[in-house]
XYZ file of N, CA, C and O in Angstrom:
644
model
N 82.841 108.585 114.844
C 83.155 107.194 114.418
C 84.631 107.350 114.485
O 85.288 108.525 114.110
N 85.078 106.434 114.644
C 86.720 106.208 114.782
C 86.924 105.031 113.997
O 86.662 103.719 113.768
N 88.274 105.278 112.868
C 88.567 104.334 111.607
C 89.434 103.208 112.486
O 90.561 103.495 113.285
N 88.665 101.907 112.274
C 89.695 100.851 112.777
C 91.460 100.879 112.070
O 92.010 100.181 112.925
N 91.571 101.331 111.076
C 92.611 101.565 110.435
C 93.879 102.233 111.442
O 94.877 102.217 111.724
N 93.177 103.156 112.087
C 93.828 103.971 113.167
C 93.703 103.450 114.357
O 94.990 103.154 114.943
N 92.922 103.184 114.698
C 92.775 102.469 116.042
C 93.322 100.995 116.673
O 93.449 100.458 117.670
N 93.600 100.306 115.188
C 93.972 98.837 115.370
C 95.598 98.737 115.133
O 95.966 97.889 114.852
N 96.295 100.190 114.359
C 97.619 100.058 114.422
C 98.411 99.933 115.284
O 98.316 99.723 116.685
N 99.384 99.299 115.041
C 100.503 99.266 115.825
C 100.579 100.461 117.100
O 100.858 100.354 118.103
N 100.862 101.684 116.017
C 101.503 102.732 116.926
C 100.336 103.119 117.843
O 100.714 103.675 119.009
N 98.985 102.985 117.324
C 97.983 103.165 118.267
C 97.824 102.406 119.402
O 97.966 102.793 120.849
N 98.012 101.252 119.400
C 97.714 99.880 120.373
C 98.942 99.917 121.402
O 98.991 99.689 122.977
N 100.485 100.350 120.986
C 101.126 100.402 121.824
C 101.790 101.914 122.846
O 102.490 101.371 123.815
N 100.448 102.468 122.653
C 100.019 103.759 123.674
C 99.342 103.153 124.823
O 98.895 102.289 124.901
N 99.839 103.608 125.786
C 99.183 103.584 127.298
C 97.612 103.769 126.981
O 97.270 104.398 126.197
N 97.073 102.713 127.502
C 95.241 103.066 127.440
C 95.011 104.537 128.035
O 93.649 104.815 127.118
N 95.394 104.931 128.728
C 95.338 106.632 129.352
C 95.530 107.571 128.214
O 94.837 108.191 127.639
N 96.485 107.126 127.139
C 96.492 108.116 126.099
C 95.405 107.528 124.986
O 95.070 108.674 124.371
N 95.244 106.465 124.771
C 94.253 105.904 123.702
C 92.986 106.491 123.947
O 92.254 106.966 123.573
N 92.521 106.363 125.294
C 91.133 107.126 125.760
C 91.346 108.384 125.794
O 90.296 109.308 125.468
N 92.128 109.367 125.858
C 92.658 110.846 125.794
C 92.085 111.018 124.368
O 91.032 111.685 123.726
N 92.743 110.019 123.439
C 92.401 110.432 121.975
C 90.979 110.467 121.478
O 90.570 111.096 120.991
N 90.663 109.260 122.345
C 89.163 109.279 122.024
C 88.116 110.460 122.385
O 87.080 110.922 121.538
N 88.146 110.889 123.608
C 87.729 112.057 124.373
C 87.800 113.196 123.235
O 87.247 113.916 123.006
N 89.231 113.380 123.112
C 89.602 114.455 121.856
C 88.540 114.729 120.873
O 88.230 115.480 119.957
N 88.541 113.382 120.479
C 88.071 113.063 119.090
C 86.156 113.549 119.066
O 85.807 113.804 118.062
N 86.009 113.032 120.311
C 84.224 113.375 120.500
C 84.110 114.741 120.608
O 83.101 114.964 120.290
N 85.110 115.636 121.161
C 84.787 116.844 121.547
C 85.431 117.872 120.299
O 85.233 118.924 120.529
N 85.948 117.660 119.644
C 86.656 118.502 118.501
C 85.532 119.028 117.510
O 84.300 118.248 117.648
N 85.456 120.175 116.432
C 84.810 120.637 115.857
C 84.651 119.726 114.614
O 85.452 118.884 114.650
N 84.019 120.358 113.642
C 83.983 119.892 112.503
C 84.814 119.477 111.709
O 84.469 118.721 110.793
N 85.862 120.035 112.302
C 87.463 120.080 111.192
C 88.397 119.410 112.269
O 89.287 119.106 111.607
N 87.766 119.035 113.333
C 88.739 118.048 114.398
C 89.413 119.040 115.354
O 90.674 118.594 115.729
N 89.512 120.359 115.165
C 89.934 121.490 115.832
C 89.408 121.536 117.566
O 88.033 121.494 117.441
N 90.147 121.643 118.467
C 89.653 121.919 119.830
C 90.747 122.984 120.264
O 91.776 122.912 120.180
N 90.199 123.822 121.143
C 91.097 124.636 121.825
C 90.605 124.827 123.751
O 91.326 125.365 124.187
N 89.964 123.638 123.990
C 89.847 123.625 125.651
C 90.448 122.285 125.740
O 89.624 121.468 126.434
N 91.437 121.637 125.127
C 91.603 120.544 125.655
C 92.460 120.331 127.220
O 92.338 118.909 127.739
N 92.828 120.797 127.215
C 93.418 121.069 128.830
C 92.131 120.715 129.792
O 92.309 120.067 130.860
N 91.342 121.276 129.719
C 89.817 121.051 130.773
C 89.425 120.079 130.408
O 89.162 119.332 131.420
N 89.612 119.370 129.053
C 88.996 118.043 129.074
C 90.144 116.979 129.723
O 89.655 116.036 130.476
N 91.311 117.099 129.375
C 92.199 116.579 130.205
C 91.890 116.442 131.511
O 91.966 115.273 132.324
N 91.767 117.541 132.256
C 91.322 117.625 133.827
C 89.941 116.605 134.140
O 90.075 116.055 134.975
N 89.257 117.043 133.508
C 87.753 116.379 133.307
C 87.805 114.848 133.465
O 87.552 114.036 133.973
N 88.963 114.283 132.408
C 88.759 112.575 132.713
C 90.162 112.279 133.190
O 90.451 110.830 133.029
N 90.813 113.181 134.153
C 92.100 112.858 134.851
C 93.073 112.182 133.808
O 93.958 111.382 134.417
N 93.430 112.976 132.719
C 94.229 112.363 131.581
C 95.275 113.363 131.966
O 95.581 114.374 132.552
N 96.947 112.521 131.979
C 97.978 113.304 132.408
C 98.717 113.913 131.090
O 98.372 113.982 129.798
N 99.726 115.139 131.525
C 100.474 115.901 130.256
C 101.346 114.781 129.661
O 101.527 115.039 128.086
N 101.802 113.417 130.203
C 102.411 112.541 129.597
C 101.593 112.132 128.161
O 102.064 111.721 127.327
N 100.225 111.771 128.803
C 99.387 111.136 127.713
C 99.037 112.284 126.757
O 99.127 111.768 125.404
N 99.224 113.550 126.991
C 99.047 114.293 125.522
C 100.415 114.512 124.852
O 100.280 114.458 123.593
N 101.522 114.321 125.643
C 102.745 114.279 125.061
C 102.529 113.416 124.168
O 103.361 113.377 122.951
N 102.641 112.223 124.465
C 102.494 110.916 123.145
C 101.885 111.002 122.398
O 102.296 110.606 121.677
N 100.441 111.482 122.492
C 99.894 111.512 121.110
C 100.465 112.867 120.283
O 100.212 112.585 119.193
N 101.125 113.813 120.969
C 101.790 114.800 120.026
C 102.919 114.000 119.254
O 103.333 114.005 118.488
N 103.639 113.545 120.308
C 105.063 112.794 119.823
C 104.898 111.690 118.651
O 105.557 111.482 117.702
N 103.466 110.953 118.826
C 103.305 109.725 118.074
C 102.703 110.272 116.423
O 102.518 109.857 115.931
N 102.325 111.569 116.608
C 101.602 112.476 115.942
C 100.059 111.874 115.584
O 99.284 112.143 114.413
N 99.291 111.611 116.312
C 97.882 111.589 116.391
C 97.885 112.996 116.420
O 96.256 113.011 116.361
N 98.032 113.725 117.197
C 97.705 115.158 117.253
C 98.633 116.067 116.603
O 99.896 115.887 116.841
N 98.077 117.304 116.224
C 99.028 118.225 115.877
C 98.704 119.314 116.932
O 97.554 119.953 116.766
N 99.764 120.134 117.698
C 99.656 121.320 118.528
C 100.485 122.262 117.652
O 101.453 122.408 117.298
N 99.802 123.327 118.021
C 99.939 124.516 117.388
C 100.603 125.529 118.474
O 100.320 125.396 119.463
N 101.593 126.433 118.001
C 102.035 127.260 118.870
C 100.923 128.226 119.756
O 101.171 128.588 121.060
N 99.424 128.701 119.176
C 98.591 128.711 119.592
C 97.851 128.356 120.843
O 96.669 128.692 121.669
N 98.237 126.935 121.093
C 97.675 126.100 121.957
C 96.576 125.394 121.517
O 95.802 124.925 122.050
N 96.259 125.626 120.029
C 95.355 124.815 119.390
C 95.516 123.740 119.067
O 96.674 123.206 118.418
N 94.914 122.521 118.946
C 95.187 120.956 118.983
C 94.429 120.770 117.617
O 92.908 121.073 117.702
N 95.038 119.881 116.555
C 93.953 119.205 115.673
C 94.034 117.622 115.931
O 95.309 117.451 116.073
N 93.197 117.022 115.465
C 93.175 115.553 115.641
C 93.573 115.020 114.246
O 92.846 115.477 113.001
N 94.832 114.854 114.003
C 95.381 114.935 112.669
C 94.533 113.730 111.889
O 94.340 113.751 110.667
N 94.019 112.876 112.260
C 93.389 111.480 111.595
C 91.597 111.760 111.436
O 90.931 111.085 111.079
N 91.580 113.158 111.644
C 89.938 113.798 111.692
C 89.285 113.270 110.678
O 88.288 112.537 110.688
N 89.629 113.653 109.250
C 89.170 113.129 108.162
C 89.163 111.768 107.810
O 88.327 111.407 106.877
N 89.433 111.103 108.377
C 89.630 109.597 108.096
C 88.632 108.656 108.734
O 87.471 108.410 109.029
N 88.685 109.579 109.985
C 87.778 108.812 111.498
C 86.118 109.336 111.031
O 85.220 108.870 111.862
N 85.842 110.915 110.229
C 84.600 111.208 110.592
C 84.131 111.707 109.164
O 85.174 112.056 108.335
N 83.156 111.675 109.097
C 82.376 112.556 107.837
C 81.405 112.999 108.625
O 80.500 112.963 109.630
N 81.237 114.601 107.892
C 80.099 115.493 108.500
C 79.376 115.762 107.455
O 79.886 116.158 105.988
N 77.867 115.695 107.138
C 77.213 115.997 106.043
C 77.196 117.350 105.986
O 77.333 118.304 106.680
N 77.566 117.751 104.442
C 77.537 119.319 104.177
C 76.633 119.972 104.581
O 76.695 121.191 105.068
N 75.168 119.567 104.950
C 74.109 120.609 105.516
C 74.723 120.511 107.083
O 73.736 121.730 107.546
N 75.309 119.826 107.494
C 75.200 120.089 109.159
C 76.640 120.498 109.467
O 76.666 120.819 110.418
N 77.502 120.862 108.430
C 78.868 121.074 108.545
C 78.965 122.536 109.043
O 78.600 123.422 108.285
N 79.976 122.755 109.914
C 80.072 124.373 110.553
C 81.803 124.474 110.607
O 82.203 123.900 111.270
N 82.253 125.194 109.653
C 83.697 125.103 109.782
C 84.355 125.665 111.020
O 83.690 126.368 111.591
N 85.519 125.488 111.321
C 86.075 125.933 112.524
C 86.659 127.125 112.736
O 86.640 127.917 111.866
N 86.643 127.618 113.942
C 86.637 129.025 114.314
C 88.299 129.586 114.373
O 88.537 130.780 114.017
N 89.069 128.254 114.037
C 90.491 128.366 114.289
C 91.226 128.263 112.543
O 91.828 127.586 112.548
N 90.697 129.624 112.001
C 91.284 129.340 110.425
C 92.600 129.774 110.300
O 93.349 128.965 109.183
N 92.947 130.524 110.953
C 94.547 130.558 110.893
C 95.622 129.292 110.714
O 96.552 128.621 110.369
N 94.845 128.240 111.961
C 95.591 126.922 112.108
C 95.156 126.083 110.941
O 96.090 125.458 110.661
N 93.922 126.191 110.756
C 93.623 125.358 109.641
C 94.100 125.624 108.332
O 94.538 124.801 107.336
N 94.321 127.071 108.106
C 95.231 127.318 107.189
C 96.741 126.603 106.664
O 97.451 127.057 105.648
N 97.183 126.389 107.884
C 98.765 126.005 108.136
C 98.720 124.395 107.720
O 99.727 124.131 108.079
N 97.627 123.888 107.323
C 97.475 122.616 107.322
C 97.444 122.113 105.857
O 96.686 123.196 105.033
N 97.390 120.746 105.125
C 97.292 120.505 103.939
C 96.540 118.587 104.133
O 96.810 118.547 105.297
N 95.776 118.793 103.552
C 95.167 117.291 103.678
C 96.049 116.342 102.540
O 96.052 116.509 101.492
N 96.530 115.267 103.332
C 97.226 114.357 102.457
C 96.537 113.690 101.654
O 95.418 113.531 102.129
N 96.876 112.946 100.757
C 95.940 111.807 100.076
C 95.119 110.825 100.831
O 94.468 110.327 100.467
N 96.144 110.458 101.842
C 95.196 109.424 102.960
C 94.086 110.100 103.463
O 93.584 109.334 104.138
N 93.885 111.280 103.711
C 92.943 111.779 104.226
C 93.361 112.408 105.658
O 92.342 113.107 106.347
N 94.661 112.498 105.979
C 94.829 113.175 107.461
C 95.648 114.210 107.323
O 96.262 114.671 105.615
N 95.973 115.329 107.841
C 96.302 116.287 108.069
C 97.885 116.432 108.505
O 98.411 115.484 109.037
N 98.374 117.183 107.719
C 99.806 117.533 107.987
C 100.211 119.059 107.694
O 99.352 119.749 107.161
N 101.059 119.509 108.323
C 101.648 121.127 108.705
C 102.045 121.317 107.370
O 103.028 120.517 106.429
N 102.081 122.732 107.069
C 103.009 123.250 105.787
C 104.192 123.354 106.029
O 104.415 123.267 107.151
N 105.576 123.332 105.573
C 107.016 123.144 105.836
C 106.950 124.711 105.819
O 107.814 125.144 106.968
N 106.721 125.694 105.138
C 106.558 127.077 105.565
C 105.414 127.878 105.195
O 104.534 126.946 104.451
N 105.098 128.843 105.972
C 103.458 129.434 105.592
C 103.295 129.529 103.857
O 104.159 130.356 103.510
N 102.309 129.035 103.758
C 101.970 129.183 102.130
C 102.433 128.073 101.277
O 102.016 128.296 100.107
N 103.433 127.337 101.929
C 104.131 126.517 100.618
C 103.926 125.243 101.227
O 104.482 124.890 102.279
N 102.758 124.489 100.215
C 103.079 123.048 101.050
C 104.074 121.985 100.823
O 104.966 122.574 99.983
N 104.014 121.050 101.596
C 104.988 120.129 101.757
C 104.394 119.037 100.879
O 103.414 118.660 100.300
N 105.668 118.176 100.367
C 105.366 116.732 99.803
C 105.409 117.419 98.030
O 105.960 118.677 97.540
N 104.923 116.529 97.015
C 105.116 116.739 95.236
C 103.634 117.192 95.348
O 102.583 116.772 95.183
N 104.093 118.403 94.691
C 102.831 119.276 94.193
C 102.894 118.769 93.059
O 101.769 119.679 92.271
N 103.082 118.043 91.997
C 102.657 117.554 90.781
C 102.133 116.417 91.247
O 101.262 115.625 90.442
N 101.512 116.015 92.344
C 100.898 114.980 92.723
C 99.297 115.062 92.218
O 98.776 116.272 92.355
N 98.332 114.334 91.956
C 96.986 114.262 91.701
C 96.451 114.803 92.998
O 96.495 114.336 93.952
N 95.667 115.945 92.602
C 94.358 116.460 93.592
C 93.191 116.610 93.055
O 92.778 116.503 92.239
N 92.697 115.624 94.226
C 91.100 115.411 93.910
C 90.102 116.519 94.351
O 90.661 116.917 95.487
N 88.924 116.513 93.840
C 88.138 117.329 94.297
C 86.816 117.047 94.274
O 86.728 116.303 93.259
N 85.934 117.021 95.382
C 84.674 116.619 95.853
C 83.925 116.881 94.560
O 83.734 118.186 93.869
N 82.748 116.033 94.221
C 81.943 116.511 93.052
C 82.428 116.411 91.438
O 81.761 116.538 90.515
N 83.641 116.343 91.642
C 83.990 116.341 90.021
C 85.370 115.088 89.635
O 85.812 114.595 90.395
N 85.046 114.872 88.509
C 85.986 113.809 88.171
C 86.989 114.386 87.092
O 86.777 115.508 86.827
N 88.289 113.920 86.704
C 88.899 114.401 85.441
C 88.397 115.289 84.345
O 89.343 116.221 83.886
N 87.163 114.674 83.971
C 86.921 115.740 83.226
C 85.878 116.888 83.581
O 84.894 117.165 82.829
N 85.689 117.025 84.698
C 84.815 117.970 85.214
C 83.485 117.415 85.545
O 82.459 118.038 85.776
N 83.275 116.193 85.043
C 81.778 115.578 85.421
C 81.501 115.339 86.915
O 82.616 115.439 87.698
N 80.318 115.905 87.560
C 79.897 115.445 88.846
C 80.049 114.017 89.161
O 79.725 113.019 88.488
N 80.796 113.393 90.334
C 80.984 112.011 91.005
C 79.488 111.893 91.567
O 78.823 112.599 92.265
N 79.163 110.580 91.751
C 78.102 109.984 91.941
C 78.417 109.050 93.610
O 77.499 109.078 94.191
N 79.710 108.630 93.603
C 80.410 107.839 94.914
C 80.827 108.764 95.516
O 80.813 110.288 95.567
N 80.398 108.400 97.024
C 80.900 109.283 98.276
C 82.247 108.709 98.505
O 82.593 108.829 99.790
N 82.973 108.264 97.646
C 84.369 107.567 97.932
C 85.274 108.671 98.729
O 85.451 109.572 98.394
N 85.721 108.571 99.802
C 86.355 109.433 100.695
C 87.970 109.680 99.821
O 88.845 110.670 100.148
N 88.532 108.645 98.911
C 89.624 108.956 98.072
C 89.219 110.407 97.298
O 90.318 110.883 96.642
N 88.450 110.853 97.188
C 87.791 111.561 96.370
C 87.518 113.138 97.267
O 87.236 113.800 96.805
N 87.912 113.175 98.146
C 88.166 114.567 99.112
C 89.173 115.343 98.492
O 90.079 115.328 97.753
N 88.804 116.667 98.818
C 89.521 117.632 98.249
C 90.746 117.759 99.112
O 90.965 117.357 99.905
N 92.157 117.359 97.856
C 93.568 117.605 98.672
C 94.203 118.752 98.140
O 95.054 118.565 97.222
N 93.860 120.051 98.743
C 94.475 121.390 98.533
C 94.820 121.652 99.758
O 94.214 122.016 100.922
N 95.888 123.042 99.584
C 95.898 123.429 100.815
C 94.751 124.375 101.253
O 93.961 125.140 100.744
N 94.786 124.480 102.546
C 93.556 125.592 103.220
C 93.997 126.778 103.023
O 92.959 127.623 102.961
N 95.215 127.196 102.997
C 95.451 128.759 102.941
C 95.512 129.338 101.583
O 96.396 130.338 101.389
N 94.881 128.363 100.298
C 94.571 129.374 99.222
C 93.956 130.881 99.152
O 93.261 131.003 100.005
N 94.508 131.264 97.853
C 93.943 132.827 98.293
C 92.721 132.955 98.360
O 91.991 131.974 97.421
N 91.884 133.705 98.746
C 90.318 133.528 98.649
C 89.788 133.200 99.644
O 88.556 132.853 99.601
N 90.433 132.278 100.490
C 90.489 131.682 101.572
C 88.844 130.986 101.015
O 88.025 131.072 101.632
N 89.346 129.884 100.650
C 88.314 128.802 100.135
C 88.192 127.781 101.353
O 88.911 127.867 101.892
N 86.697 127.472 101.260
C 86.519 126.711 102.273
C 86.359 125.113 101.667
O 86.130 124.858 100.888
N 86.918 124.845 102.518
C 87.043 123.054 102.473
C 85.363 122.294 102.267
O 85.029 122.563 103.507
N 85.314 122.041 101.308
C 83.866 121.114 101.191
C 84.248 119.629 101.452
O 84.202 119.057 100.545
N 84.538 118.960 102.428
C 85.227 117.694 102.416
C 84.461 116.658 102.146
O 84.696 115.427 102.031
N 83.121 116.848 102.373
C 82.107 115.364 102.573
C 80.780 116.076 101.691
O 80.603 116.986 101.675
N 80.521 114.717 100.683
C 78.943 114.990 100.047
C 78.270 114.309 100.888
O 78.337 113.794 101.366
N 77.233 114.657 100.677
C 75.937 114.199 101.407
C 75.747 112.599 101.330
O 76.045 111.994 99.658
């Protein structure tokens, strides 16, 4: 599924249709956390150009790591995966280099281990409200907003059943 908030934005619609198509294909091929390590093969298969890829990275629809791993920035906005079907990405180093912003999109850490942004901002955790009681709603606003690189390599459980 793709969020209309993303796909109807001016930033998305101003891109060439070939770059938009590449975004949709990458979104369909990404793992349960939005990561891909085979984007070049996919680009060849759908005849996408390097310029299409550069546009997506430049406009921040994709985050490219030095390891040539790509993550779809708005993956958590576009998708939900039931917790019983969720399989964590194998790209854990790259995942630890990201935080999930309050709006549900990925962003990079400024420095390894140090999240960017306001660290005093409210952080939501799935399944609990401010008093530690269980949540019953599946509202996406209540996804965990915590750096992936926490000690003990905590696993993001981003979605309730």
